C-alpha cells in the first residue's frame, strides 16, 4: 500500500519541471544546463499542450542542427575574411 502512494503521478507542472531538470543535467556545463533547462521547460509545456512528443522532438532536432551548423557557417565567413582582400567577397 505504501509503495502505491509513492507511485502516484506528479501534477503537470511538477512533471514538466522534473523532466526539464533531468534534461538539463544531461548537458554538462553550467551554461549548457541553464539553456537546456529553459528549453526543457518549453518542450515539456509543448508536449503537455499538444499531447504528443513529435513537436518537441522536431524542435529539439532543429535546435541541435542549428547548434552544429552555425559554427561551420561562421568559420566559412571568417575564412573568407582572412583570405580576401576585398569587402566584395563577403557578399
mmCIF file of C-alpha atoms in Angstrom:
data_model
loop_
_atom_site.group_PDB
_atom_site.id
_atom_site.type_symbol
_atom_site.label_atom_id
_atom_site.label_comp_id
_atom_site.label_asym_id
_atom_site.label_seq_id
_atom_site.Cartn_x
_atom_site.Cartn_y
_atom_site.Cartn_z
ATOM 1 C CA UNK A 1 0.000 0.000 0.000
ATOM 2 C CA UNK A 2 2.794 2.421 0.881
ATOM 3 C CA UNK A 3 4.552 1.899 -2.492
ATOM 4 C CA UNK A 4 1.300 2.624 -4.336
ATOM 5 C CA UNK A 5 1.073 6.030 -2.666
ATOM 6 C CA UNK A 6 4.656 6.810 -3.673
ATOM 7 C CA UNK A 7 3.856 5.839 -7.251
ATOM 8 C CA UNK A 8 1.116 8.454 -7.571
ATOM 9 C CA UNK A 9 1.749 10.581 -10.658
ATOM 10 C CA UNK A 10 3.041 14.103 -10.318
ATOM 11 C CA UNK A 11 0.947 17.067 -11.292
ATOM 12 C CA UNK A 12 1.506 18.555 -14.735
ATOM 13 C CA UNK A 13 3.666 21.434 -13.556
ATOM 14 C CA UNK A 14 5.797 19.218 -11.342
ATOM 15 C CA UNK A 15 6.261 16.668 -14.126
ATOM 16 C CA UNK A 16 7.324 19.361 -16.602
ATOM 17 C CA UNK A 17 9.769 20.811 -14.074
ATOM 18 C CA UNK A 18 11.221 17.387 -13.206
ATOM 19 C CA UNK A 19 11.758 16.381 -16.821
ATOM 20 C CA UNK A 20 13.309 19.787 -17.581
ATOM 21 C CA UNK A 21 15.755 19.421 -14.682
ATOM 22 C CA UNK A 22 16.681 15.888 -15.791
ATOM 23 C CA UNK A 23 17.066 17.139 -19.375
ATOM 24 C CA UNK A 24 19.348 19.960 -18.164
ATOM 25 C CA UNK A 25 21.514 17.611 -16.088
ATOM 26 C CA UNK A 26 22.344 15.688 -19.268
ATOM 27 C CA UNK A 27 24.040 18.716 -20.842
ATOM 28 C CA UNK A 28 27.343 19.117 -18.981
ATOM 29 C CA UNK A 29 28.441 22.691 -18.368
ATOM 30 C CA UNK A 30 26.513 25.223 -16.292
ATOM 31 C CA UNK A 31 25.769 27.410 -19.325
ATOM 32 C CA UNK A 32 24.505 24.430 -21.312
ATOM 33 C CA UNK A 33 22.435 23.292 -18.328
ATOM 34 C CA UNK A 34 20.793 26.699 -17.961
ATOM 35 C CA UNK A 35 19.938 26.797 -21.667
ATOM 36 C CA UNK A 36 18.725 23.170 -21.597
ATOM 37 C CA UNK A 37 16.557 23.878 -18.533
ATOM 38 C CA UNK A 38 14.756 26.685 -20.353
ATOM 39 C CA UNK A 39 14.415 24.550 -23.482
ATOM 40 C CA UNK A 40 13.235 21.598 -21.403
ATOM 41 C CA UNK A 41 10.545 23.698 -19.769
ATOM 42 C CA UNK A 42 9.352 24.900 -23.172
ATOM 43 C CA UNK A 43 9.460 21.465 -24.752
ATOM 44 C CA UNK A 44 7.719 19.930 -21.734
ATOM 45 C CA UNK A 45 4.992 22.561 -21.935
ATOM 46 C CA UNK A 46 4.653 21.879 -25.680
ATOM 47 C CA UNK A 47 4.326 18.128 -25.119
ATOM 48 C CA UNK A 48 1.727 18.701 -22.412
ATOM 49 C CA UNK A 49 -0.178 21.194 -24.548
ATOM 50 C CA UNK A 50 -0.235 19.089 -27.730
ATOM 51 C CA UNK A 51 -0.370 15.657 -26.120
ATOM 52 C CA UNK A 52 2.399 14.497 -28.468
ATOM 53 C CA UNK A 53 6.179 14.234 -28.306
ATOM 54 C CA UNK A 54 6.697 14.866 -32.042
ATOM 55 C CA UNK A 55 6.596 18.698 -31.964
ATOM 56 C CA UNK A 56 9.187 18.787 -29.188
ATOM 57 C CA UNK A 57 11.349 16.196 -30.933
ATOM 58 C CA UNK A 58 11.294 18.250 -34.128
ATOM 59 C CA UNK A 59 12.199 21.461 -32.285
ATOM 60 C CA UNK A 60 14.971 19.693 -30.386
ATOM 61 C CA UNK A 61 16.361 18.315 -33.657
ATOM 62 C CA UNK A 62 16.178 21.758 -35.292
ATOM 63 C CA UNK A 63 17.967 23.285 -32.297
ATOM 64 C CA UNK A 64 20.740 20.685 -32.470
ATOM 65 C CA UNK A 65 21.090 21.232 -36.216
ATOM 66 C CA UNK A 66 21.478 24.982 -35.704
ATOM 67 C CA UNK A 67 23.992 24.478 -32.903
ATOM 68 C CA UNK A 68 26.090 22.378 -35.271
ATOM 69 C CA UNK A 69 25.558 24.498 -38.407
ATOM 70 C CA UNK A 70 26.177 27.990 -37.024
ATOM 71 C CA UNK A 71 29.854 27.427 -36.096
ATOM 72 C CA UNK A 72 30.507 25.898 -39.537
ATOM 73 C CA UNK A 73 28.887 28.915 -41.203
ATOM 74 C CA UNK A 74 30.817 31.357 -39.023
ATOM 75 C CA UNK A 75 34.062 29.528 -39.769
ATOM 76 C CA UNK A 76 33.402 29.846 -43.503
ATOM 77 C CA UNK A 77 32.784 33.577 -43.146
ATOM 78 C CA UNK A 78 35.932 34.105 -41.061
ATOM 79 C CA UNK A 79 37.949 32.070 -43.558
ATOM 80 C CA UNK A 80 36.708 34.282 -46.412
ATOM 81 C CA UNK A 81 37.520 37.424 -44.426
ATOM 82 C CA UNK A 82 41.053 36.239 -43.669
ATOM 83 C CA UNK A 83 41.798 35.191 -47.249
ATOM 84 C CA UNK A 84 40.114 38.057 -49.106
ATOM 85 C CA UNK A 85 41.477 41.456 -49.916
ATOM 86 C CA UNK A 86 38.154 42.986 -50.809
ATOM 87 C CA UNK A 87 34.917 43.566 -48.942
ATOM 88 C CA UNK A 88 33.033 42.490 -52.084
ATOM 89 C CA UNK A 89 33.870 38.819 -51.470
ATOM 90 C CA UNK A 90 31.755 38.802 -48.314
ATOM 91 C CA UNK A 91 28.522 39.375 -50.186
#
